[in-house]
Amino acid sequence: MSKTPPTHARAVIVGGGIAGCSVAYHLAKLGWKDIVLLEANQLTCGTTWHAAGLIAQLRATKNMTRLAKYSQELYGELEAETDMATGLRRCGSITVALTEERKEEIYRQASMARAFGVEIEEISPSEVKQRYPYLITDDVVGAVYLDKDGQGDPGNIALALAKGARLNGATIIEGVRVTAIHHNDDRVTGVSWSSNSGEEGSITAEFVVNCGGMWAHEIGRMANVTVPLHACEHFYIVTEAIPELTQLPVLRVPDECAYYKEDAGKMMLGAFEPVAKPWGMEGIPKDFCFDQLPEDFEHFEPILEMAVNRFPLLAETGIHTFFNGPESFTPDDAYHLGEAPNLRNFFVCAGFNSVGIQSGGGAGMALAHWMEHGHPPFDVSDVDIRRMQPFQGNKKYLYERSTETLGLLYADHFPYRQMATARGVRRSPFHEHLKARGAVFGEVAGWERANWFAGPDQAREYRYSWKRQNWFENNRDEHLAVRTNVGMYDMTSFGKIRVEAPDAEAFLNRVCGNDMSVPAGKIVYTQFLNERGGIEADVTVTRFSETAYL
């Protein structure tokens, strides 16, 4: 061990991948002192070192795009700041559509991207061929091109962030494993550690940040905090050198579950196959460090067959590397960020679903701001760790769901798309009654919820589309029935808070935007507001009595 950890720190960061290095960097840039990052083995040795390093700005929502765009801009400046090569190349990226539905999706994304300030253009199949001459484009129906997207060296980006953190006063120690997380009532107080050389000790701390990557679930359990994620096997190949190959944009062909990256005259082909292979069901080995998993060519072969037809040069080129390494995936394909709901000052930044490099810079910035100011810089509810439920830490649930979530990265992202795996976890007392009346169920927070009711001769299933879906008329009929007659709502899946005290009215009039001074029996629609006047929740409040509300 190069140094012994101190006995006190303002913040202890657990894990030295892209997330931990980014959090340390951004806290140090804010002027925090006494930051200690503890890495059990070596920096980047978990998932970061073997990530594909695709740097994309566009995500599914405005604020996730802001974080990814920030990452791309940060990595562009990091090299000059730290004098460390990050391998960043703004070679652009192309996403192609092979179906009209995929074309609709990527063109909608392009419209959204412009609203977010991301430069993007729709290009024709012939323009794809000009930019990617090796590609078969006969069946391409549309594409988008982002000029400022690109690729980088994941390990070096993380190490540059680590160097930037050190330059601004942070302490980073390798070979030290956190063995316990301490707390007093509802607030974290520090950690215990042991080193690879046999030393042991503890650090009192005001903040602890779980950046443990695929170990984050286990680290969360030390603090009784649920961090639901599961490792899956992620496959890619790297070819031998191709003499005539020139610099190419990053290419995504989601209809074939594939992405392509040119690097140093070789091609990388990676896959997000529809049915993934979860890994590490008995826990991730503690000594897993710069390791890879056994090859499974049979699993990868269908992707490779499509890729050879799409990129014929692959048929003429040898495979230099067949790689299989673990990456962590969450139940809803969104990463975990923020303060734990049940432990103050215990923060999480983990579970990146293969977008750790492109989102890690922004996630670290947002988390550091949150720790400094007590709130994130903007709405990050998409990834807020508080959205997760305790039951989602169940191993069987995570195993089943992770077979699906990896493949959903490149699936058609239709509106109202429902998860297919790990269903039926929570059912209301009305479930069978609703099912008997034709209910088609969706899932929210594990609850099976009747989203619409099929007719007597109608299949009880979603038929997804970017236009009106098959339940549109059913929904119309239901709306009119309630509007003109009477209906019953099953509220089982809604969260409920009971507020009861002599000063309940005054308390709720402070928290709520609307007036709670109403007679018993009244229902008031309102928002819960924070001290900045921002909206924290959208609720209906029912007054039961002089002293009680729901």
XYZ file of C-alpha atoms in Angstrom:
550
model
C 0.000 0.000 0.000
C 1.485 3.318 -1.039
C -0.016 5.286 1.875
C -2.147 4.758 4.939
C -5.617 6.302 4.816
C -6.257 9.217 7.177
C -8.485 8.814 10.226
C -10.910 11.543 9.113
C -12.169 12.852 5.782
C -14.936 15.138 4.650
C -15.823 12.625 1.926
C -14.833 8.993 1.364
C -15.396 7.757 -2.191
C -15.582 3.970 -2.565
C -14.397 2.761 -5.988
C -11.873 3.979 -8.527
C -13.595 3.565 -11.891
C -14.826 6.385 -14.107
C -17.575 7.286 -11.589
C -15.362 7.489 -8.510
C -12.639 9.430 -10.316
C -15.223 11.848 -11.704
C -16.812 12.490 -8.293
C -13.371 13.039 -6.718
C -12.394 15.413 -9.540
C -15.545 17.514 -9.294
C -15.538 17.733 -5.501
C -11.904 18.819 -5.595
C -12.693 21.416 -8.265
C -15.400 22.793 -5.944
C -12.683 23.350 -3.354
C -13.448 20.436 -1.048
C -10.513 19.344 1.092
C -10.023 15.996 2.823
C -11.405 13.917 -0.062
C -10.262 10.280 0.074
C -10.912 7.810 -2.733
C -10.366 4.165 -1.770
C -9.949 1.567 -4.521
C -9.864 -2.088 -3.447
C -7.500 -3.124 -6.256
C -6.308 -0.703 -8.974
C -7.938 2.301 -10.595
C -10.142 1.377 -13.614
C -9.749 -2.384 -13.010
C -13.471 -3.258 -12.885
C -15.531 -2.308 -15.932
C -13.917 1.008 -16.929
C -10.765 -0.447 -18.483
C -12.610 -2.581 -21.054
C -15.454 -0.183 -21.912
C -15.888 0.572 -25.608
C -15.300 4.278 -25.010
C -18.108 5.604 -27.222
C -18.719 9.277 -26.455
C -22.266 10.246 -27.409
C -24.189 13.358 -26.410
C -27.758 12.304 -27.098
C -29.772 10.518 -24.416
C -33.483 9.842 -24.004
C -34.364 12.990 -22.051
C -33.281 16.616 -21.872
C -31.398 16.418 -18.590
C -29.666 13.121 -19.332
C -28.534 14.703 -22.617
C -27.201 17.683 -20.647
C -25.068 15.352 -18.526
C -23.746 13.412 -21.550
C -23.029 16.651 -23.444
C -21.134 17.958 -20.412
C -19.027 14.757 -20.357
C -18.036 15.190 -23.990
C -17.031 18.825 -23.397
C -15.122 17.986 -20.190
C -13.077 15.235 -21.832
C -12.134 17.690 -24.573
C -10.563 20.008 -21.989
C -9.120 17.379 -19.649
C -6.033 16.610 -21.719
C -4.766 20.199 -21.575
C -5.586 20.516 -17.874
C -3.840 17.328 -16.724
C -1.278 16.773 -19.501
C -2.626 13.231 -19.876
C -3.788 11.790 -23.189
C -7.471 10.829 -23.115
C -7.601 9.438 -26.661
C -10.582 11.681 -27.393
C -11.381 11.827 -31.104
C -14.433 13.737 -32.276
C -14.878 11.506 -35.291
C -18.670 11.838 -35.255
C -21.286 9.114 -34.983
C -23.914 7.629 -37.270
C -27.025 5.701 -36.277
C -28.763 3.938 -39.153
C -32.333 2.671 -39.391
C -33.298 -0.479 -41.286
C -37.044 -0.099 -40.648
C -39.508 2.755 -40.930
C -40.246 2.491 -37.219
C -36.572 2.885 -36.309
C -36.323 5.808 -38.728
C -39.243 7.446 -36.936
C -37.460 6.950 -33.608
C -34.091 8.384 -34.617
C -35.696 11.322 -36.445
C -37.737 12.119 -33.337
C -34.491 11.974 -31.357
C -32.929 14.401 -33.822
C -35.754 16.882 -33.263
C -35.317 16.568 -29.515
C -31.539 16.927 -29.769
C -31.804 20.273 -31.548
C -34.029 21.541 -28.762
C -31.264 20.565 -26.318
C -28.557 22.377 -28.280
C -26.960 19.212 -29.725
C -25.780 19.455 -33.331
C -27.362 16.664 -35.383
C -28.462 16.103 -38.957
C -30.601 13.567 -40.776
C -28.659 11.971 -43.621
C -29.730 9.760 -46.514
C -28.511 6.201 -47.218
C -26.233 7.575 -49.943
C -24.689 10.017 -47.459
C -24.145 7.118 -45.033
C -22.270 5.336 -47.833
C -20.107 8.422 -48.434
C -19.136 8.629 -44.763
C -18.883 4.842 -44.317
C -17.800 3.438 -47.704
C -17.288 -0.112 -46.396
C -20.911 -0.470 -45.340
C -23.726 -2.208 -47.222
C -26.527 0.376 -47.247
C -29.048 -1.180 -49.682
C -31.632 -1.692 -46.920
C -30.863 1.479 -44.923
C -33.962 3.714 -44.848
C -32.575 6.638 -42.859
C -29.809 7.790 -40.543
C -28.649 10.579 -38.243
C -25.161 12.033 -37.886
C -23.708 13.851 -34.851
C -20.550 15.688 -35.733
C -19.226 16.214 -32.175
C -19.714 12.633 -30.983
C -16.693 10.395 -30.941
C -14.624 7.987 -28.909
C -11.975 7.993 -26.233
C -9.716 5.775 -24.155
C -11.862 4.887 -21.103
C -8.979 4.005 -18.798
C -7.013 7.119 -19.636
C -10.060 9.369 -19.228
C -10.567 7.974 -15.714
C -6.858 8.322 -14.897
C -6.877 11.911 -16.166
C -9.826 12.659 -13.868
C -7.901 11.019 -11.011
C -4.848 13.161 -11.757
C -7.022 16.278 -11.894
C -8.479 15.331 -8.509
C -4.992 14.866 -7.030
C -3.801 18.187 -8.470
C -6.660 19.837 -6.596
C -5.903 18.163 -3.280
C -7.752 14.823 -3.285
C -6.107 11.676 -1.892
C -6.434 8.492 -3.949
C -5.307 5.190 -2.436
C -5.236 1.840 -4.231
C -5.211 -1.578 -2.586
C -7.593 -0.567 0.217
C -10.996 -2.237 0.526
C -13.912 -0.803 2.473
C -15.143 -3.531 4.833
C -17.932 -1.711 6.704
C -19.961 1.489 6.492
C -20.891 3.120 9.780
C -23.888 5.256 10.589
C -25.561 6.821 13.576
C -29.342 6.576 13.290
C -30.090 8.022 9.839
C -26.722 9.612 8.967
C -23.505 8.030 7.675
C -20.467 8.500 9.924
C -17.585 6.735 8.198
C -16.050 3.488 6.988
C -13.747 0.686 8.065
C -11.062 -0.576 5.694
C -8.425 -3.235 5.208
C -5.447 -3.125 2.884
C -3.928 -5.761 0.630
C -0.883 -5.708 2.906
C -2.942 -6.628 5.977
C -3.400 -3.254 7.653
C -6.801 -2.253 9.012
C -8.358 0.976 10.158
C -11.330 3.299 10.000
C -12.147 6.773 8.718
C -14.748 9.067 10.204
C -16.458 10.952 7.399
C -19.228 13.465 6.788
C -20.047 11.906 3.397
C -19.596 8.470 1.851
C -20.075 7.921 -1.895
C -20.723 4.463 -3.346
C -19.034 4.383 -6.765
C -18.473 0.641 -6.614
C -19.604 -0.249 -10.139
C -20.680 -3.897 -10.279
C -19.796 -4.165 -6.558
C -22.110 -1.234 -5.701
C -24.999 -3.543 -4.779
C -22.845 -5.297 -2.171
C -21.403 -1.992 -0.885
C -24.937 -0.626 -0.529
C -25.882 -3.618 1.635
C -23.141 -2.634 4.111
C -25.145 0.549 4.720
C -28.580 -1.115 4.469
C -29.156 0.859 1.246
C -30.676 -0.906 -1.768
C -28.621 -0.328 -4.948
C -30.253 -2.652 -7.503
C -27.938 -3.741 -10.308
C -26.621 -6.955 -11.801
C -23.561 -7.682 -13.914
C -24.065 -9.046 -17.440
C -21.592 -10.402 -19.929
C -20.810 -7.879 -22.670
C -19.186 -9.133 -25.874
C -17.102 -7.495 -28.558
C -14.430 -8.452 -31.055
C -11.442 -6.496 -32.338
C -10.122 -7.388 -35.793
C -6.600 -7.627 -37.073
C -5.290 -4.459 -38.736
C -7.069 -3.579 -42.011
C -4.532 -1.853 -44.299
C -6.951 0.389 -46.240
C -8.987 1.436 -43.182
C -9.210 5.166 -42.512
C -10.768 7.066 -39.608
C -14.494 6.402 -39.451
C -17.354 7.704 -37.340
C -18.718 5.502 -34.596
C -21.540 3.474 -36.164
C -24.643 2.053 -34.500
C -26.971 -0.410 -36.223
C -29.519 -0.989 -33.461
C -31.764 -3.132 -35.680
C -28.872 -5.621 -35.762
C -27.943 -5.051 -32.079
C -24.473 -3.899 -33.135
C -22.045 -0.999 -32.848
C -18.794 -0.461 -34.754
C -15.707 1.565 -33.896
C -12.543 2.090 -35.927
C -9.462 2.343 -33.724
C -5.829 2.371 -34.840
C -6.633 0.720 -38.157
C -8.695 -2.077 -36.591
C -12.447 -2.503 -36.236
C -14.299 -3.178 -33.009
C -17.707 -4.836 -33.239
C -19.818 -4.931 -30.072
C -23.293 -6.224 -29.306
C -26.322 -5.593 -27.122
C -28.153 -8.814 -27.849
C -31.885 -9.186 -27.008
C -31.388 -11.889 -24.354
C -28.341 -11.192 -22.229
C -26.212 -13.442 -20.019
C -26.223 -12.322 -16.368
C -22.997 -12.982 -14.471
C -21.858 -13.076 -10.863
C -25.011 -14.507 -9.299
C -23.029 -15.517 -6.198
C -21.387 -12.107 -5.959
C -18.484 -10.497 -7.816
C -15.123 -11.963 -6.736
C -13.203 -9.534 -4.546
C -9.979 -10.094 -6.484
C -11.578 -9.519 -9.924
C -9.089 -7.057 -11.414
C -8.457 -6.404 -15.122
C -10.041 -9.803 -15.729
C -12.238 -11.058 -18.522
C -14.861 -13.787 -18.746
C -14.742 -17.004 -20.784
C -15.464 -16.733 -24.503
C -18.911 -17.725 -25.750
C -18.690 -17.580 -29.512
C -21.995 -19.389 -29.943
C -23.787 -16.598 -28.070
C -22.101 -13.884 -30.165
C -22.311 -15.669 -33.527
C -25.777 -14.367 -34.626
C -24.554 -10.772 -34.206
C -21.350 -11.531 -36.099
C -23.255 -13.120 -38.992
C -25.345 -9.986 -39.462
C -22.244 -7.809 -39.112
C -20.356 -9.690 -41.837
C -23.252 -9.054 -44.221
C -23.352 -5.396 -43.195
C -19.560 -4.848 -43.238
C -18.096 -7.402 -45.685
C -14.488 -6.510 -44.824
C -15.001 -8.434 -41.589
C -15.252 -11.675 -43.597
C -11.762 -11.065 -44.991
C -10.152 -10.028 -41.712
C -8.929 -12.120 -38.813
C -10.147 -11.646 -35.267
C -7.385 -10.298 -33.045
C -9.399 -10.280 -29.804
C -12.640 -11.898 -28.730
C -13.551 -10.098 -25.528
C -16.142 -10.826 -22.876
C -16.277 -8.594 -19.809
C -18.898 -7.746 -17.172
C -20.914 -4.537 -17.019
C -23.659 -3.685 -14.546
C -27.292 -3.120 -15.507
C -30.199 -1.762 -13.474
C -33.881 -2.803 -13.483
C -34.952 0.128 -15.681
C -31.809 0.796 -17.781
C -31.123 4.081 -15.970
C -28.168 4.596 -13.669
C -28.294 5.364 -9.940
C -27.400 8.840 -8.727
C -27.999 10.773 -5.543
C -28.511 10.520 -1.801
C -29.942 7.301 -0.390
C -33.532 7.700 0.808
C -32.845 6.044 4.165
C -29.311 7.253 5.015
C -28.326 10.902 4.968
C -25.014 11.861 3.332
C -24.633 8.399 1.776
C -24.543 9.015 -1.969
C -24.566 6.631 -4.927
C -23.101 6.953 -8.430
C -23.248 3.530 -10.108
C -25.074 1.170 -12.462
C -24.340 2.841 -15.786
C -25.811 0.290 -18.223
C -22.908 0.626 -20.706
C -23.019 4.439 -20.815
C -20.526 5.023 -17.994
C -17.919 6.786 -20.098
C -20.340 9.015 -21.960
C -22.277 9.922 -18.787
C -19.603 9.616 -16.080
C -18.268 13.152 -16.364
C -21.720 14.704 -16.095
C -22.845 12.334 -13.345
C -19.799 13.237 -11.247
C -20.488 16.940 -11.756
C -24.157 16.576 -10.769
C -23.361 14.507 -7.675
C -20.665 16.934 -6.489
C -23.125 19.820 -6.880
C -25.721 17.811 -4.921
C -23.271 17.166 -2.079
C -22.196 20.814 -2.012
C -25.624 22.456 -2.222
C -27.998 19.795 -0.922
C -29.750 19.372 -4.275
C -28.780 18.461 -7.866
C -28.089 21.206 -10.432
C -31.286 20.357 -12.326
C -33.934 17.631 -12.466
C -32.234 14.218 -12.457
C -35.312 12.223 -11.423
C -34.672 9.814 -14.342
C -31.696 8.422 -12.410
C -32.423 9.407 -8.796
C -31.633 6.405 -6.558
C -34.832 7.166 -4.587
C -36.946 5.754 -7.430
C -35.803 2.240 -6.519
C -37.790 -0.014 -4.175
C -36.260 -2.305 -1.501
C -37.615 -5.456 -3.203
C -35.534 -4.625 -6.287
C -32.432 -5.767 -4.428
C -33.728 -9.349 -4.660
C -31.201 -11.566 -6.485
C -33.754 -13.565 -8.469
C -35.537 -10.392 -9.563
C -32.273 -8.764 -10.686
C -31.135 -11.904 -12.503
C -34.366 -12.171 -14.504
C -34.647 -8.466 -15.277
C -31.009 -8.087 -16.362
C -31.515 -10.669 -19.139
C -33.785 -8.051 -20.731
C -32.336 -4.649 -19.848
C -29.035 -5.061 -21.711
C -30.888 -5.781 -24.967
C -33.281 -2.869 -24.449
C -30.417 -0.452 -25.115
C -30.815 -1.179 -28.839
C -34.467 -2.233 -28.904
C -37.141 0.013 -30.434
C -37.957 2.512 -27.690
C -41.682 2.708 -28.335
C -43.913 4.824 -26.089
C -45.564 2.795 -23.309
C -43.217 -0.137 -23.808
C -43.616 -2.561 -20.908
C -40.976 -4.741 -19.297
C -41.454 -8.443 -20.031
C -39.288 -10.033 -17.305
C -39.549 -10.237 -13.501
C -43.248 -9.431 -13.558
C -45.992 -10.127 -11.012
C -43.944 -9.055 -8.001
C -46.750 -6.943 -6.500
C -50.474 -7.397 -7.126
C -53.359 -5.431 -5.685
C -56.351 -7.083 -3.972
C -58.344 -6.252 -7.120
C -55.900 -7.924 -9.522
C -57.911 -11.030 -10.384
C -61.157 -9.031 -10.642
C -59.538 -6.628 -13.122
C -57.927 -9.502 -15.033
C -61.338 -11.188 -15.405
C -62.636 -7.997 -17.023
C -59.931 -7.916 -19.678
C -57.216 -5.870 -17.979
C -53.889 -5.526 -19.801
C -51.317 -4.889 -17.121
C -48.298 -2.640 -17.044
C -45.714 -2.475 -14.297
C -44.711 0.427 -12.049
C -42.447 -0.026 -9.009
C -43.195 -3.750 -9.171
C -46.962 -3.273 -9.094
C -49.086 -4.878 -11.777
C -51.389 -2.052 -12.834
C -54.338 -2.259 -15.254
C -53.302 0.096 -18.069
C -56.273 -0.638 -20.339
C -59.050 -3.176 -20.851
C -59.211 -5.379 -23.931
C -62.508 -6.127 -25.666
C -64.029 -9.646 -25.683
C -62.383 -10.623 -29.005
C -59.219 -8.537 -28.620
C -55.753 -9.896 -27.782
C -54.621 -8.828 -24.321
C -51.283 -7.440 -25.465
C -49.620 -4.244 -26.553
C -48.901 -3.796 -30.250
C -46.333 -1.060 -30.200
C -46.125 1.769 -32.687
C -45.026 5.385 -32.948
C -48.560 6.193 -34.043
C -51.854 5.281 -32.357
C -51.416 1.941 -30.631
C -53.957 -0.848 -30.427
C -55.433 0.322 -27.111
C -56.355 3.841 -28.278
C -60.081 3.221 -28.753
C -60.223 1.191 -25.532
C -58.763 4.154 -23.693
C -61.296 6.473 -25.332
C -64.191 4.281 -24.193
C -62.853 4.148 -20.640
C -62.395 7.914 -20.533
C -65.936 8.584 -21.749
C -67.407 6.062 -19.313
C -65.822 7.812 -16.336
C -66.532 11.272 -17.746
C -70.264 10.648 -18.316
C -71.020 8.062 -15.644
C -68.944 6.801 -12.725
C -65.709 4.795 -12.392
C -63.496 3.164 -9.792
C -59.735 3.728 -9.556
C -57.419 1.144 -8.021
C -54.938 3.314 -6.100
C -52.979 0.404 -4.607
C -49.818 1.201 -6.597
C -49.722 4.842 -5.487
C -47.400 5.841 -2.659
C -49.288 7.148 0.384
C -48.254 9.396 3.255
C -50.420 9.933 6.311
C -49.846 13.226 8.132
C -51.461 13.396 11.552
C -50.767 15.963 14.301
C -52.409 18.990 15.908
C -50.416 21.237 13.530
C -50.923 19.054 10.400
C -52.764 21.862 8.582
C -50.011 24.424 9.211
C -47.321 21.908 8.290
C -48.975 20.989 4.968
C -49.680 24.634 4.150
C -45.919 25.166 4.335
C -45.050 22.110 2.207
C -47.870 22.357 -0.349
C -48.452 24.981 -3.022
C -52.244 24.867 -2.613
C -54.378 25.740 0.433
C -54.909 22.850 2.853
C -57.392 24.794 5.026
C -60.401 22.888 3.695
C -63.238 20.981 5.399
C -62.823 17.297 6.250
C -63.701 15.111 3.272
C -62.240 17.500 0.682
C -59.533 16.401 -1.786
C -56.999 19.040 -2.893
C -54.703 18.667 -5.903
C -51.335 20.277 -5.242
C -47.539 19.971 -5.367
C -45.034 19.439 -2.581
C -42.475 22.245 -2.865
C -38.889 22.508 -1.679
C -37.207 25.500 -0.087
C -36.328 26.856 -3.549
C -39.955 26.728 -4.722
C -39.228 23.739 -6.935
C -41.636 20.817 -7.289
C -40.740 17.653 -5.397
C -43.991 15.708 -5.871
C -47.373 15.952 -7.577
C -50.099 14.776 -5.182
C -53.732 14.776 -4.135
C -54.283 15.500 -0.449
C -57.412 14.235 1.306
C -58.375 15.820 4.598
C -59.728 13.171 6.985
C -60.293 15.299 10.057
C -59.110 18.398 11.889
C -55.721 16.739 12.527
C -55.302 14.081 9.815
C -54.528 14.101 6.070
C -53.646 11.435 3.477
